[in-house]
Amino acid sequence: MNHRGKGDAGADTVDPAALAIPHAERGMRIGLFGGSFNPPHEGHRLVAEIARRRLGLDRIWWIVTPGNPLKDHGHLRPLAERLAAVRVLARGPHMAVTAFEAAHRIRYSADTVDLLRLRRPGIRFVWIMGADSLASFHLWQDWRRITASVPIAVVDRPGASLAALSAPMARFLDRSRLPERDAASLPFRDPPAWVFLHGPRSPASSTLIRTGFAGAS
């Protein structure tokens, strides 16, 4: 999901239903999985499915951000196009796709968490990210506020394990890391709490796909 950019004009062309915060019943366990998804690929799907199964989540919310200032926006596809592509990939009763950040002009992920905790009280949210994102998590705006607000699940990605586990966030919260065998308890833990999950990995990369190496997908 990463450090957010400002809401963009592309929100004006998005289906209004996609700009709403998804419905959830009190007590549900919801995984928050966001990013620019430019484009989405099988690696994203694997991260979402591993987290859903291992954490016992009721839903995964794919939060398609207007943009990420830690990345080059020169090749960023319009929000409506990225939403449509994510919907194709994230099919199933346990998946929801949303772009509510654009509607609320949210700039940072910490503000996303604050908004959801305010608007959806009683929901057990878990922040989900790939290990490649954890390596740069300390560059996100107010990253410590995120770790203090919601449990975090980090899913292994090819070539990212060592960098992620030695990252500033991993060191900062070393004592708050759960054994992987206790992953199912994460949604019920008070933050700070996090777990590193292993499982099948896909070499797919949005960057490689954008630069023409379609075979990586």
mmCIF file of C-alpha atoms in Angstrom:
data_model
loop_
_atom_site.group_PDB
_atom_site.id
_atom_site.type_symbol
_atom_site.label_atom_id
_atom_site.label_comp_id
_atom_site.label_asym_id
_atom_site.label_seq_id
_atom_site.Cartn_x
_atom_site.Cartn_y
_atom_site.Cartn_z
ATOM 1 C CA MET A 1 0.000 0.000 0.000
ATOM 2 C CA ASN A 2 2.767 2.283 1.008
ATOM 3 C CA HIS A 3 3.071 5.986 1.552
ATOM 4 C CA ARG A 4 0.169 7.591 -0.301
ATOM 5 C CA GLY A 5 -0.159 10.261 -2.927
ATOM 6 C CA LYS A 6 -3.015 12.760 -3.077
ATOM 7 C CA GLY A 7 -6.355 11.735 -4.508
ATOM 8 C CA ASP A 8 -6.371 12.260 -8.239
ATOM 9 C CA ALA A 9 -8.823 13.465 -10.825
ATOM 10 C CA GLY A 10 -9.227 9.870 -11.953
ATOM 11 C CA ALA A 11 -11.675 9.399 -9.111
ATOM 12 C CA ASP A 12 -14.198 11.332 -11.180
ATOM 13 C CA THR A 13 -14.301 8.483 -13.723
ATOM 14 C CA VAL A 14 -14.602 5.645 -11.197
ATOM 15 C CA ASP A 15 -17.847 3.858 -10.415
ATOM 16 C CA PRO A 16 -19.191 5.566 -7.242
ATOM 17 C CA ALA A 17 -19.680 2.173 -5.614
ATOM 18 C CA ALA A 18 -15.912 1.588 -5.780
ATOM 19 C CA LEU A 19 -15.295 4.822 -3.887
ATOM 20 C CA ALA A 20 -17.242 3.638 -0.844
ATOM 21 C CA ILE A 21 -15.717 1.891 2.148
ATOM 22 C CA PRO A 22 -16.829 -1.768 1.914
ATOM 23 C CA HIS A 23 -19.461 -3.084 4.278
ATOM 24 C CA ALA A 24 -18.367 -5.220 7.215
ATOM 25 C CA GLU A 25 -20.163 -6.665 10.207
ATOM 26 C CA ARG A 26 -18.894 -6.063 13.730
ATOM 27 C CA GLY A 27 -16.387 -8.717 14.766
ATOM 28 C CA MET A 28 -15.280 -9.592 11.234
ATOM 29 C CA ARG A 29 -11.578 -10.097 10.530
ATOM 30 C CA ILE A 30 -10.593 -7.937 7.565
ATOM 31 C CA GLY A 31 -7.241 -7.851 5.800
ATOM 32 C CA LEU A 32 -6.223 -4.476 4.356
ATOM 33 C CA PHE A 33 -4.157 -5.062 1.238
ATOM 34 C CA GLY A 34 -3.367 -1.995 -0.777
ATOM 35 C CA GLY A 35 -1.125 -0.587 -3.424
ATOM 36 C CA SER A 36 -1.065 1.050 -6.806
ATOM 37 C CA PHE A 37 -1.446 -2.383 -8.499
ATOM 38 C CA ASN A 38 0.125 -1.027 -11.652
ATOM 39 C CA PRO A 39 -0.617 -3.659 -12.853
ATOM 40 C CA PRO A 40 -1.911 -6.315 -10.432
ATOM 41 C CA HIS A 41 -0.429 -9.781 -10.903
ATOM 42 C CA GLU A 42 -0.361 -13.329 -9.534
ATOM 43 C CA GLY A 43 2.162 -12.361 -6.863
ATOM 44 C CA HIS A 44 -0.407 -9.990 -5.384
ATOM 45 C CA ARG A 45 -3.032 -12.709 -5.471
ATOM 46 C CA LEU A 46 -0.712 -15.121 -3.653
ATOM 47 C CA VAL A 47 0.017 -12.583 -0.909
ATOM 48 C CA ALA A 48 -3.711 -12.000 -0.381
ATOM 49 C CA GLU A 49 -4.621 -15.700 -0.364
ATOM 50 C CA ILE A 50 -1.790 -16.739 1.954
ATOM 51 C CA ALA A 51 -2.747 -14.022 4.424
ATOM 52 C CA ARG A 52 -6.444 -14.876 4.245
ATOM 53 C CA ARG A 53 -5.906 -18.573 4.862
ATOM 54 C CA ARG A 54 -3.179 -18.357 7.485
ATOM 55 C CA LEU A 55 -4.850 -15.585 9.496
ATOM 56 C CA GLY A 56 -8.390 -16.928 9.154
ATOM 57 C CA LEU A 57 -9.677 -13.679 7.675
ATOM 58 C CA ASP A 58 -13.278 -13.179 6.587
ATOM 59 C CA ARG A 59 -12.398 -10.741 3.798
ATOM 60 C CA ILE A 60 -9.485 -9.137 2.018
ATOM 61 C CA TRP A 61 -10.016 -5.533 0.986
ATOM 62 C CA TRP A 62 -7.878 -4.686 -2.034
ATOM 63 C CA ILE A 63 -7.388 -0.926 -1.642
ATOM 64 C CA VAL A 64 -6.330 0.570 -4.957
ATOM 65 C CA THR A 65 -4.511 3.802 -4.189
ATOM 66 C CA PRO A 66 -4.535 6.876 -6.445
ATOM 67 C CA GLY A 67 -0.728 6.880 -6.339
ATOM 68 C CA ASN A 68 2.388 6.261 -4.276
ATOM 69 C CA PRO A 69 4.979 9.057 -3.975
ATOM 70 C CA LEU A 70 7.719 6.512 -3.279
ATOM 71 C CA LYS A 71 7.330 5.320 -6.862
ATOM 72 C CA ASP A 72 7.609 6.885 -10.313
ATOM 73 C CA HIS A 73 4.174 7.949 -11.570
ATOM 74 C CA GLY A 74 5.331 8.279 -15.155
ATOM 75 C CA HIS A 75 3.732 4.967 -16.100
ATOM 76 C CA LEU A 76 0.828 4.968 -13.634
ATOM 77 C CA ARG A 77 -2.349 3.794 -15.366
ATOM 78 C CA PRO A 78 -5.640 5.606 -14.634
ATOM 79 C CA LEU A 79 -7.349 4.590 -11.416
ATOM 80 C CA ALA A 80 -10.394 3.191 -13.212
ATOM 81 C CA GLU A 81 -8.199 0.910 -15.345
ATOM 82 C CA ARG A 82 -6.308 -0.414 -12.336
ATOM 83 C CA LEU A 83 -9.546 -1.031 -10.448
ATOM 84 C CA ALA A 84 -10.916 -3.040 -13.370
ATOM 85 C CA ALA A 85 -7.740 -5.125 -13.562
ATOM 86 C CA VAL A 86 -7.790 -5.852 -9.823
ATOM 87 C CA ARG A 87 -11.430 -6.945 -10.025
ATOM 88 C CA VAL A 88 -10.478 -9.562 -12.617
ATOM 89 C CA LEU A 89 -7.670 -10.891 -10.401
ATOM 90 C CA ALA A 90 -9.385 -10.634 -7.008
ATOM 91 C CA ARG A 91 -12.531 -12.584 -7.750
ATOM 92 C CA GLY A 92 -14.306 -14.588 -5.092
ATOM 93 C CA PRO A 93 -16.608 -14.141 -2.092
ATOM 94 C CA HIS A 94 -13.719 -13.336 0.242
ATOM 95 C CA MET A 95 -12.407 -10.425 -1.815
ATOM 96 C CA ALA A 96 -13.541 -6.795 -2.055
ATOM 97 C CA VAL A 97 -11.998 -4.125 -4.288
ATOM 98 C CA THR A 98 -12.204 -0.460 -3.342
ATOM 99 C CA ALA A 99 -10.718 2.950 -4.111
ATOM 100 C CA PHE A 100 -12.182 4.832 -1.153
ATOM 101 C CA GLU A 101 -8.886 6.628 -0.549
ATOM 102 C CA ALA A 102 -9.445 8.669 -3.709
ATOM 103 C CA ALA A 103 -12.885 9.759 -2.507
ATOM 104 C CA HIS A 104 -11.492 10.856 0.862
ATOM 105 C CA ARG A 105 -8.377 12.497 -0.586
ATOM 106 C CA ILE A 106 -6.236 10.365 1.680
ATOM 107 C CA ARG A 107 -2.529 10.981 1.319
ATOM 108 C CA TYR A 108 -0.961 8.549 3.780
ATOM 109 C CA SER A 109 -1.634 4.979 4.840
ATOM 110 C CA ALA A 110 -1.680 6.005 8.503
ATOM 111 C CA ASP A 111 -4.697 8.162 7.669
ATOM 112 C CA THR A 112 -6.327 5.201 5.919
ATOM 113 C CA VAL A 113 -6.061 3.184 9.116
ATOM 114 C CA ASP A 114 -7.414 6.056 11.212
ATOM 115 C CA LEU A 115 -10.405 6.498 8.892
ATOM 116 C CA LEU A 116 -11.288 2.805 8.898
ATOM 117 C CA ARG A 117 -11.053 2.483 12.656
ATOM 118 C CA LEU A 118 -13.398 5.479 12.949
ATOM 119 C CA ARG A 119 -15.899 4.410 10.272
ATOM 120 C CA ARG A 120 -15.856 0.646 10.949
ATOM 121 C CA PRO A 121 -15.641 0.222 14.733
ATOM 122 C CA GLY A 122 -15.626 -3.316 16.047
ATOM 123 C CA ILE A 123 -13.798 -4.727 13.008
ATOM 124 C CA ARG A 124 -10.566 -6.651 13.533
ATOM 125 C CA PHE A 125 -8.359 -5.130 10.845
ATOM 126 C CA VAL A 126 -4.992 -6.589 9.844
ATOM 127 C CA TRP A 127 -2.543 -4.733 7.606
ATOM 128 C CA ILE A 128 -1.150 -6.985 4.859
ATOM 129 C CA MET A 129 1.992 -6.364 2.844
ATOM 130 C CA GLY A 130 4.559 -8.248 0.825
ATOM 131 C CA ALA A 131 8.049 -8.610 2.247
ATOM 132 C CA ASP A 132 9.383 -6.269 -0.440
ATOM 133 C CA SER A 133 7.236 -3.475 1.018
ATOM 134 C CA LEU A 134 8.432 -4.148 4.571
ATOM 135 C CA ALA A 135 11.995 -3.362 3.510
ATOM 136 C CA SER A 136 10.989 0.263 2.856
ATOM 137 C CA PHE A 137 8.237 0.558 5.469
ATOM 138 C CA HIS A 138 10.328 2.912 7.610
ATOM 139 C CA LEU A 139 10.099 5.480 4.784
ATOM 140 C CA TRP A 140 6.302 5.647 5.003
ATOM 141 C CA GLN A 141 4.774 8.697 6.651
ATOM 142 C CA ASP A 142 3.919 7.987 10.313
ATOM 143 C CA TRP A 143 4.857 4.315 9.995
ATOM 144 C CA ARG A 144 5.130 3.943 13.769
ATOM 145 C CA ARG A 145 1.545 5.154 14.074
ATOM 146 C CA ILE A 146 0.450 2.342 11.754
ATOM 147 C CA THR A 147 2.258 -0.286 13.824
ATOM 148 C CA ALA A 148 0.619 1.087 16.972
ATOM 149 C CA SER A 149 -2.849 1.017 15.411
ATOM 150 C CA VAL A 150 -3.235 -2.326 13.643
ATOM 151 C CA PRO A 151 -1.586 -5.778 13.592
ATOM 152 C CA ILE A 152 0.564 -6.431 10.523
ATOM 153 C CA ALA A 153 1.068 -9.554 8.404
ATOM 154 C CA VAL A 154 4.098 -9.668 6.118
ATOM 155 C CA VAL A 155 4.070 -12.305 3.370
ATOM 156 C CA ASP A 156 7.348 -13.514 1.878
ATOM 157 C CA ARG A 157 8.228 -12.445 -1.666
ATOM 158 C CA PRO A 158 11.063 -13.720 -3.892
ATOM 159 C CA GLY A 159 14.387 -12.174 -2.988
ATOM 160 C CA ALA A 160 12.955 -10.073 -0.157
ATOM 161 C CA SER A 161 13.248 -12.277 2.951
ATOM 162 C CA LEU A 162 16.641 -11.169 4.258
ATOM 163 C CA ALA A 163 16.169 -7.480 3.488
ATOM 164 C CA ALA A 164 12.728 -7.486 5.104
ATOM 165 C CA LEU A 165 13.745 -9.228 8.319
ATOM 166 C CA SER A 166 16.695 -6.859 8.777
ATOM 167 C CA ALA A 167 14.621 -3.764 7.953
ATOM 168 C CA PRO A 168 14.249 -0.963 10.542
ATOM 169 C CA MET A 169 10.612 -1.868 11.202
ATOM 170 C CA ALA A 170 11.465 -5.528 11.838
ATOM 171 C CA ARG A 171 14.235 -4.540 14.245
ATOM 172 C CA PHE A 172 12.077 -1.904 15.946
ATOM 173 C CA LEU A 173 9.297 -4.441 16.603
ATOM 174 C CA ASP A 174 11.423 -7.520 17.125
ATOM 175 C CA ARG A 175 9.774 -8.317 20.457
ATOM 176 C CA SER A 176 6.301 -7.911 18.957
ATOM 177 C CA ARG A 177 6.812 -10.547 16.251
ATOM 178 C CA LEU A 178 4.647 -13.653 16.630
ATOM 179 C CA PRO A 179 5.882 -17.146 15.828
ATOM 180 C CA GLU A 180 4.481 -18.169 12.463
ATOM 181 C CA ARG A 181 2.640 -21.072 14.099
ATOM 182 C CA ASP A 182 0.544 -18.490 16.010
ATOM 183 C CA ALA A 183 -0.458 -16.538 12.897
ATOM 184 C CA ALA A 184 -4.185 -17.283 13.304
ATOM 185 C CA SER A 185 -4.182 -15.323 16.565
ATOM 186 C CA LEU A 186 -2.888 -12.119 14.932
ATOM 187 C CA PRO A 187 -6.320 -10.522 14.267
ATOM 188 C CA PHE A 188 -7.077 -10.814 17.988
ATOM 189 C CA ARG A 189 -3.809 -9.294 19.182
ATOM 190 C CA ASP A 190 -3.434 -5.736 20.387
ATOM 191 C CA PRO A 191 -0.880 -3.796 18.339
ATOM 192 C CA PRO A 192 2.003 -3.663 18.015
ATOM 193 C CA ALA A 193 1.975 -7.243 16.752
ATOM 194 C CA TRP A 194 3.187 -8.741 13.493
ATOM 195 C CA VAL A 195 3.999 -12.023 11.808
ATOM 196 C CA PHE A 196 6.133 -13.062 8.840
ATOM 197 C CA LEU A 197 4.386 -15.672 6.681
ATOM 198 C CA HIS A 198 6.030 -18.108 4.296
ATOM 199 C CA GLY A 199 4.293 -19.901 1.450
ATOM 200 C CA PRO A 200 4.224 -20.293 -2.328
ATOM 201 C CA ARG A 201 5.914 -17.380 -4.100
ATOM 202 C CA SER A 202 5.478 -15.902 -7.552
ATOM 203 C CA PRO A 203 8.289 -14.066 -9.377
ATOM 204 C CA ALA A 204 5.743 -11.704 -10.956
ATOM 205 C CA SER A 205 6.606 -8.022 -10.612
ATOM 206 C CA SER A 206 4.617 -4.958 -11.643
ATOM 207 C CA THR A 207 7.858 -3.235 -12.596
ATOM 208 C CA LEU A 208 8.956 -6.080 -14.868
ATOM 209 C CA ILE A 209 5.538 -6.286 -16.472
ATOM 210 C CA ARG A 210 5.501 -2.520 -17.148
ATOM 211 C CA THR A 211 8.933 -2.635 -18.721
ATOM 212 C CA GLY A 212 7.903 -5.322 -21.151
ATOM 213 C CA PHE A 213 8.987 -8.540 -19.495
ATOM 214 C CA ALA A 214 5.525 -10.014 -19.677
ATOM 215 C CA GLY A 215 6.904 -13.503 -19.167
ATOM 216 C CA ALA A 216 7.508 -12.619 -15.522
ATOM 217 C CA SER A 217 3.794 -12.637 -14.891
#
